[in-house]
Amino acid sequence: MRLPPSPEERIDRSRTVTFFFEGEPIEAYAGDTIGSALFAAGRRVFSRSFKYHRPRGLLCCSGHCPNCLMQVDGAPSVRVCTAPVREGTRVRSQNVLGSLDRDLLAVVDKVGGPFTPVGFYYRTMIRPRRAWPYYERFLRRVAGLGTIDKHARRSSRFDTEHRRAEVLVIGGGPSGLDAARAAARDGRRVVLVDEGLALDAQLPREDGFETIAPARAIGIYEGGLVPVDAGDVLLRFRAERVVVASGAIEQPLLFPGNDLVGVLLPSAVRRLTRLWSLRPGERAVVITADDRGLAAAEDLRRAGTSVARVVDLRTTQPAQMAARGSHGRVRSVSVDGDSVDCDVLVMSGGSQPAYSLLAQAGARVEYDGTRGIFVPRDLPPHVEAVGSAAGEGARGAAAVPAASYRGTESGGRCFVCICEDVTDKDVKRAIAEGFDSIELAKRYTTVTMGPCQGRLCHLPSIRLYARETRAEEATIGTTTARPPWAPVRLGLLAGRGHEPAKRTSLHHRHKELGAQMMWTGEWRRPHSYGDVAAEVRAVHEGVGVIDVSTLGKLLVSGPDAVSFLERLYPNRFGDLKPGRIRYAVLGTDAGRIMDDGTIGRLSERDFYVTTTSTGAETVLAWFEWWNAVWGYDVSVDNVTGALAALNVAGPRSRALLARLTELDVSPDGFGYLDAREARVAGVPCLLLRIGFVGELGYELHFPSPYAEYLWDTLLERGADAGIRPFGLEPQRILRLEKAHVIVGQDTDSESNALDANMSWLVKFDKDDFVGKWALEHVRERGPRERLVGFEMANGTVPPEGGQIVVDGLPAGRVTSARWSDAVGKAIGLAWVPPALADEDSRIEIRVDGRLEPALVRLRPFFDPDDERLRA
Amino acid sequence: MSRDFLAVELAPADGFEPRWRSPLERALRDAPPGIRDLSRTGKLHVHGDVGAPPGVEVVRVAPDRALVLCAAADVERVRGELGERVVDMSAALAGLEVRGERLMRRLADLDLDALPAAGAVAHVPATVLRDGDAFRIFFPQEYADHVGAVVLDAAAGLA
């Protein structure tokens, strides 16, 4: 039933909207919220409380409290008091077993009290231990609020937008508007955001600044970053100055029965009567510590509710107050033994500045004893507070008499925190148990940790604490304010589901050829094209081609290039002739292996450095850092993406290449570890004769826009030689046959080049290089473990990471293991104790709990003398 | 040896006709009007101070490094004019043009009134230039599919 139309009302009675509550259609007017429409339809119980499942009704009607949380179109914990009605919306209650009006779990309120005191989950339901799975299942079912549909797909589109403003004003009340107007008059670029406006006062349209509403600032981060929840768009504001005009929040009073349905804060009365023309009830009592309660009494009278009694706590100091109800609804209020029947009880404990955003920004929060509120002080330079958020005009419940905190003796629960169902008894008990710091007590009782995030419980809990511990509020302090200041949908924070992935220029060719793609770091790479064994065979017997564009590629140029590289790497480069290539391992200051690759000398002062696929950025940063330290005349350029790279490998690779280039590719003209520049199929290439996969082979590095062309040409012209593309898995088998190491797979952050059998590349006679001192120590103390090859006695492939066992104890680990058709054995690499690092040493490897025998091998398993590689 | 293997614009040789392909060709196949592929723009990295030869744009991307943009056909000439410390990055960077501040704000956390600038676009490192309502974005080509998808998706969200 609605009151007669008024000019102030926000509903449009000419337009109706139908939505569904628990499957039943509900008629609403345009301009209603789901909450106001349900109230108009006669609903008074809106939710069941978190722990005791007590009935709860509208309390603030301002989107602060937890009393109207419902599931709306599948989204849990929506505050329906501020959610506008939309045609066809499906609304359900949450956290109930049965229905809102008959919730079976309400039994907790009747009998559970003694069994579920504060912190019960730390003490009970622990023994017997084996019953925990049952406890857990039960607790999971009854705990929490709404339910998330785990199989739900993205329900709506959420976008992120980056915005800038010279001045960002948060809050569109009178103070916020004044601040925005003033800044706009000064010629600043001003944006004002406001949460609710749609509900309270319609914002005037201003020309001087931009207004965004409904939109809610959810935090203030460093650098003036303010994320704003604007519904389906997250606005990430960067503001030079942030003006917080977030207002003040009405505070409840503490007395038994303060959570009954029908107990309202003044804002609820104002909104129900003025915006939606609803009568809150028939007979009301008002208990107030400020003028807001008196204004609410006026609103009630105007709406036709009789106001049976007004208790102004500023003039009356009752010794006892309590509300009594039946079926969870308020029926009477007794003040000093004088009982008055009512179905509405308005309580107003003053208002507390909404300082959370300011505290997040770095403001200090201080208790103002004369007004009984916490106020923000010492704001950071780019942030300012105006209006009630700054404490102006706000008045707490300094006038609230001690009596309002007593009276529990008269029975009924007195709630300090309605979100988490924490009573005054719980807080007292926590203090008695020794939780005398507010931060610890918060964690133990969970007071202020519920959906209202302390809006309604922070001040009362601290004041109760002060009273119980006989301390000053100012010395108790506050709990830490953290973002988000208001609940925010995860989808909004997640934004669009795009993940930056790197793809080579041949990515689509691989997919067309049926490659299974896998992640290696940020890169997408082909695992194989469906037949690993055939791909390996093609490289051994004919010719294969693999896309190695992911290799990091750096150009190091300048007069000091040799000195620079010699100081970075343990290798020597001064004697490397132009046109020649050297395998190199990059070490850290501690001598540990960081990355590896090949370094080709293009000219006296130009080097071409390749890195591992995932190491390019790290190596580049490492180079640039040291270059800045040493001040060499060297420039380093990352040309990773500029160049595609193909490794053409196999006994027939030379013949294939000869068809496509005028370069002399004979063994004498283009030998192992030579680098050449030439056109291949018309494309300018850097050709490197190296062979990670162990067969005769060439790496072609060339401008990436020609990758598909050159790939297609190679496959076409190599068809008669049986050319096959091969993926990473065949490559891993091929290199393992040669015992070639993969940095990061066979080495870890502790491995050094000496233990990894690479002492041949460490030149201790150089003046200095990064990690030299550490490697000298390693040389003196001798190896602690050695990287060796092994072959299994019976063909079982051990797991990578599998244990090497000596005398029943773990003594090493397998880093790589595969079956090799070419060798006819299961082979691998492993770290073993130095004493076992001899040819034919017997080791044991744990496989599925059994110990499997294996023999140590110090030479490559396949083509040990590199005859094929150097052919 | 030289560094000719970095040169994208080449004279045909040996009877072969290499086909250049843009990294964004597939990603922008269904692009709405206003989104253009600029990947063929000539792009050069220059170390140290840069004098600007005629017909080129110079964007300082770091205190000691500049990105020089020119027409594809001019790359060889400009490279010669800029001296030794130049690397042809034409193939390394993909480029695209989008229109509209709103779309750009959904792609990058950049001060759009202070361009050109280097910063993240669609979470990848990029250099952004502005000409009125049009924005040119240059970024590592290996992210072309990703950036293309993000740009088209963001544009669809505003359509």
JSON list of C-alpha atoms in Angstrom, two decimals, chain A residues 157 159-164 189 233 236 238 496 498-503 505 508-509 512 522-523 555 557 559 602 605-606 624 633 635-638 641-643 662 677 679 681-682 684-686 703-706 708-709, chain B residues 1-8 10-14 16-21 26 40 45 47 65 84-85 87 89 91-92 102 105-111 113 122-124 141-143 145-146 149-150 153-154 156-157:
[
{"chain": "A", "resi": 157, "resn": "ARG", "atom": "CA", "xyz": [30.36, -7.83, -19.96]},
{"chain": "A", "resi": 159, "resn": "ASP", "atom": "CA", "xyz": [35.16, -3.39, -19.09]},
{"chain": "A", "resi": 160, "resn": "THR", "atom": "CA", "xyz": [37.98, -1.37, -17.66]},
{"chain": "A", "resi": 161, "resn": "GLU", "atom": "CA", "xyz": [38.50, 2.25, -18.58]},
{"chain": "A", "resi": 162, "resn": "HIS", "atom": "CA", "xyz": [41.46, 4.43, -17.61]},
{"chain": "A", "resi": 163, "resn": "ARG", "atom": "CA", "xyz": [40.49, 7.96, -16.72]},
{"chain": "A", "resi": 164, "resn": "ARG", "atom": "CA", "xyz": [42.33, 11.05, -15.63]},
{"chain": "A", "resi": 189, "resn": "ARG", "atom": "CA", "xyz": [39.33, 19.41, -14.95]},
{"chain": "A", "resi": 233, "resn": "VAL", "atom": "CA", "xyz": [32.73, -0.53, -16.17]},
{"chain": "A", "resi": 236, "resn": "ARG", "atom": "CA", "xyz": [40.57, 3.50, -12.99]},
{"chain": "A", "resi": 238, "resn": "ARG", "atom": "CA", "xyz": [44.30, 8.84, -11.78]},
{"chain": "A", "resi": 496, "resn": "ARG", "atom": "CA", "xyz": [37.90, -8.94, -20.03]},
{"chain": "A", "resi": 498, "resn": "HIS", "atom": "CA", "xyz": [42.48, -11.57, -22.43]},
{"chain": "A", "resi": 499, "resn": "GLU", "atom": "CA", "xyz": [45.85, -13.00, -21.57]},
{"chain": "A", "resi": 500, "resn": "PRO", "atom": "CA", "xyz": [48.88, -11.51, -23.26]},
{"chain": "A", "resi": 501, "resn": "ALA", "atom": "CA", "xyz": [50.48, -14.37, -25.16]},
{"chain": "A", "resi": 502, "resn": "LYS", "atom": "CA", "xyz": [53.42, -14.21, -27.52]},
{"chain": "A", "resi": 503, "resn": "ARG", "atom": "CA", "xyz": [52.96, -15.97, -30.82]},
{"chain": "A", "resi": 505, "resn": "SER", "atom": "CA", "xyz": [54.92, -15.36, -37.07]},
{"chain": "A", "resi": 508, "resn": "HIS", "atom": "CA", "xyz": [48.77, -19.93, -37.69]},
{"chain": "A", "resi": 509, "resn": "ARG", "atom": "CA", "xyz": [50.78, -22.21, -39.95]},
{"chain": "A", "resi": 512, "resn": "GLU", "atom": "CA", "xyz": [46.80, -25.29, -39.83]},
{"chain": "A", "resi": 522, "resn": "GLU", "atom": "CA", "xyz": [54.57, -16.36, -22.40]},
{"chain": "A", "resi": 523, "resn": "TRP", "atom": "CA", "xyz": [55.03, -18.14, -25.72]},
{"chain": "A", "resi": 555, "resn": "LEU", "atom": "CA", "xyz": [72.58, -7.34, -31.15]},
{"chain": "A", "resi": 557, "resn": "SER", "atom": "CA", "xyz": [77.54, -3.51, -31.08]},
{"chain": "A", "resi": 559, "resn": "PRO", "atom": "CA", "xyz": [83.96, -0.57, -30.04]},
{"chain": "A", "resi": 602, "resn": "LEU", "atom": "CA", "xyz": [79.27, -10.63, -37.27]},
{"chain": "A", "resi": 605, "resn": "ARG", "atom": "CA", "xyz": [82.41, -4.83, -33.27]},
{"chain": "A", "resi": 606, "resn": "ASP", "atom": "CA", "xyz": [79.08, -6.60, -33.89]},
{"chain": "A", "resi": 624, "resn": "GLU", "atom": "CA", "xyz": [71.69, -3.13, -19.83]},
{"chain": "A", "resi": 633, "resn": "ASP", "atom": "CA", "xyz": [80.76, 2.09, -25.50]},
{"chain": "A", "resi": 635, "resn": "SER", "atom": "CA", "xyz": [74.68, -0.62, -27.53]},
{"chain": "A", "resi": 636, "resn": "VAL", "atom": "CA", "xyz": [72.36, -3.56, -27.01]},
{"chain": "A", "resi": 637, "resn": "ASP", "atom": "CA", "xyz": [69.26, -4.04, -29.15]},
{"chain": "A", "resi": 638, "resn": "ASN", "atom": "CA", "xyz": [66.57, -6.65, -28.66]},
{"chain": "A", "resi": 641, "resn": "GLY", "atom": "CA", "xyz": [60.58, -10.10, -32.68]},
{"chain": "A", "resi": 642, "resn": "ALA", "atom": "CA", "xyz": [62.25, -8.57, -35.71]},
{"chain": "A", "resi": 643, "resn": "LEU", "atom": "CA", "xyz": [63.57, -11.95, -36.74]},
{"chain": "A", "resi": 662, "resn": "GLU", "atom": "CA", "xyz": [73.66, -19.13, -53.88]},
{"chain": "A", "resi": 677, "resn": "GLU", "atom": "CA", "xyz": [74.75, -13.85, -44.39]},
{"chain": "A", "resi": 679, "resn": "ARG", "atom": "CA", "xyz": [69.60, -14.79, -49.30]},
{"chain": "A", "resi": 681, "resn": "ALA", "atom": "CA", "xyz": [64.66, -18.17, -51.36]},
{"chain": "A", "resi": 682, "resn": "GLY", "atom": "CA", "xyz": [65.22, -14.45, -51.87]},
{"chain": "A", "resi": 684, "resn": "PRO", "atom": "CA", "xyz": [67.99, -12.00, -46.48]},
{"chain": "A", "resi": 685, "resn": "CYS", "atom": "CA", "xyz": [69.08, -14.44, -43.77]},
{"chain": "A", "resi": 686, "resn": "LEU", "atom": "CA", "xyz": [71.68, -14.86, -41.09]},
{"chain": "A", "resi": 703, "resn": "PRO", "atom": "CA", "xyz": [62.79, -10.69, -41.04]},
{"chain": "A", "resi": 704, "resn": "SER", "atom": "CA", "xyz": [59.65, -12.05, -39.41]},
{"chain": "A", "resi": 705, "resn": "PRO", "atom": "CA", "xyz": [57.18, -10.74, -42.03]},
{"chain": "A", "resi": 706, "resn": "TYR", "atom": "CA", "xyz": [58.64, -13.34, -44.43]},
{"chain": "A", "resi": 708, "resn": "GLU", "atom": "CA", "xyz": [55.22, -17.85, -43.67]},
{"chain": "A", "resi": 709, "resn": "TYR", "atom": "CA", "xyz": [56.70, -17.40, -47.11]},
{"chain": "B", "resi": 1, "resn": "MET", "atom": "CA", "xyz": [79.11, -9.12, -42.25]},
{"chain": "B", "resi": 2, "resn": "SER", "atom": "CA", "xyz": [76.47, -6.43, -42.23]},
{"chain": "B", "resi": 3, "resn": "ARG", "atom": "CA", "xyz": [73.05, -6.42, -40.65]},
{"chain": "B", "resi": 4, "resn": "ASP", "atom": "CA", "xyz": [71.14, -6.71, -43.87]},
{"chain": "B", "resi": 5, "resn": "PHE", "atom": "CA", "xyz": [69.26, -9.71, -42.51]},
{"chain": "B", "resi": 6, "resn": "LEU", "atom": "CA", "xyz": [67.20, -7.19, -40.52]},
{"chain": "B", "resi": 7, "resn": "ALA", "atom": "CA", "xyz": [66.09, -5.33, -43.62]},
{"chain": "B", "resi": 8, "resn": "VAL", "atom": "CA", "xyz": [62.46, -5.87, -44.46]},
{"chain": "B", "resi": 10, "resn": "LEU", "atom": "CA", "xyz": [64.28, -5.76, -50.20]},
{"chain": "B", "resi": 11, "resn": "ALA", "atom": "CA", "xyz": [64.91, -5.88, -53.89]},
{"chain": "B", "resi": 12, "resn": "PRO", "atom": "CA", "xyz": [63.88, -9.18, -55.45]},
{"chain": "B", "resi": 13, "resn": "ALA", "atom": "CA", "xyz": [66.75, -11.55, -56.15]},
{"chain": "B", "resi": 14, "resn": "ASP", "atom": "CA", "xyz": [67.47, -15.03, -57.48]},
{"chain": "B", "resi": 16, "resn": "PHE", "atom": "CA", "xyz": [62.25, -15.58, -55.83]},
{"chain": "B", "resi": 17, "resn": "GLU", "atom": "CA", "xyz": [59.39, -13.32, -54.79]},
{"chain": "B", "resi": 18, "resn": "PRO", "atom": "CA", "xyz": [59.20, -13.26, -51.03]},
{"chain": "B", "resi": 19, "resn": "ARG", "atom": "CA", "xyz": [55.76, -12.32, -49.77]},
{"chain": "B", "resi": 20, "resn": "TRP", "atom": "CA", "xyz": [55.62, -9.84, -46.89]},
{"chain": "B", "resi": 21, "resn": "ARG", "atom": "CA", "xyz": [52.82, -10.53, -44.42]},
{"chain": "B", "resi": 26, "resn": "ARG", "atom": "CA", "xyz": [44.55, -12.10, -39.49]},
{"chain": "B", "resi": 40, "resn": "ARG", "atom": "CA", "xyz": [54.47, -1.69, -42.68]},
{"chain": "B", "resi": 45, "resn": "HIS", "atom": "CA", "xyz": [65.81, 2.46, -33.17]},
{"chain": "B", "resi": 47, "resn": "HIS", "atom": "CA", "xyz": [70.87, 5.35, -29.84]},
{"chain": "B", "resi": 65, "resn": "ARG", "atom": "CA", "xyz": [66.99, 6.04, -27.36]},
{"chain": "B", "resi": 84, "resn": "GLU", "atom": "CA", "xyz": [75.86, 4.03, -37.28]},
{"chain": "B", "resi": 85, "resn": "ARG", "atom": "CA", "xyz": [73.86, 3.55, -34.14]},
{"chain": "B", "resi": 87, "resn": "VAL", "atom": "CA", "xyz": [68.82, -0.68, -35.92]},
{"chain": "B", "resi": 89, "resn": "MET", "atom": "CA", "xyz": [63.11, -2.48, -36.15]},
{"chain": "B", "resi": 91, "resn": "ALA", "atom": "CA", "xyz": [59.83, -6.07, -38.53]},
{"chain": "B", "resi": 92, "resn": "ALA", "atom": "CA", "xyz": [59.96, -6.07, -34.73]},
{"chain": "B", "resi": 102, "resn": "ARG", "atom": "CA", "xyz": [37.05, 6.41, -25.28]},
{"chain": "B", "resi": 105, "resn": "ARG", "atom": "CA", "xyz": [41.08, 4.79, -22.56]},
{"chain": "B", "resi": 106, "resn": "ARG", "atom": "CA", "xyz": [39.93, 1.18, -22.52]},
{"chain": "B", "resi": 107, "resn": "LEU", "atom": "CA", "xyz": [43.27, 0.05, -23.91]},
{"chain": "B", "resi": 108, "resn": "ALA", "atom": "CA", "xyz": [45.86, 2.02, -22.00]},
{"chain": "B", "resi": 109, "resn": "ASP", "atom": "CA", "xyz": [46.57, 3.81, -18.75]},
{"chain": "B", "resi": 110, "resn": "LEU", "atom": "CA", "xyz": [48.22, 6.77, -20.44]},
{"chain": "B", "resi": 111, "resn": "ASP", "atom": "CA", "xyz": [47.71, 10.50, -20.23]},
{"chain": "B", "resi": 113, "resn": "ASP", "atom": "CA", "xyz": [46.98, 14.69, -23.53]},
{"chain": "B", "resi": 122, "resn": "ALA", "atom": "CA", "xyz": [46.50, -4.05, -23.67]},
{"chain": "B", "resi": 123, "resn": "HIS", "atom": "CA", "xyz": [49.13, -4.98, -21.07]},
{"chain": "B", "resi": 124, "resn": "VAL", "atom": "CA", "xyz": [52.02, -5.06, -23.55]},
{"chain": "B", "resi": 141, "resn": "GLN", "atom": "CA", "xyz": [54.76, -7.96, -33.19]},
{"chain": "B", "resi": 142, "resn": "GLU", "atom": "CA", "xyz": [54.69, -11.25, -31.26]},
{"chain": "B", "resi": 143, "resn": "TYR", "atom": "CA", "xyz": [51.72, -9.78, -29.37]},
{"chain": "B", "resi": 145, "resn": "ASP", "atom": "CA", "xyz": [47.10, -11.57, -32.18]},
{"chain": "B", "resi": 146, "resn": "HIS", "atom": "CA", "xyz": [46.60, -10.59, -28.55]},
{"chain": "B", "resi": 149, "resn": "ALA", "atom": "CA", "xyz": [41.85, -9.29, -30.20]},
{"chain": "B", "resi": 150, "resn": "VAL", "atom": "CA", "xyz": [41.80, -6.81, -27.30]},
{"chain": "B", "resi": 153, "resn": "ASP", "atom": "CA", "xyz": [36.85, -6.59, -28.28]},
{"chain": "B", "resi": 154, "resn": "ALA", "atom": "CA", "xyz": [37.12, -3.15, -26.70]},
{"chain": "B", "resi": 156, "resn": "ALA", "atom": "CA", "xyz": [32.79, -4.06, -29.75]},
{"chain": "B", "resi": 157, "resn": "GLY", "atom": "CA", "xyz": [32.14, -3.10, -26.12]}
]
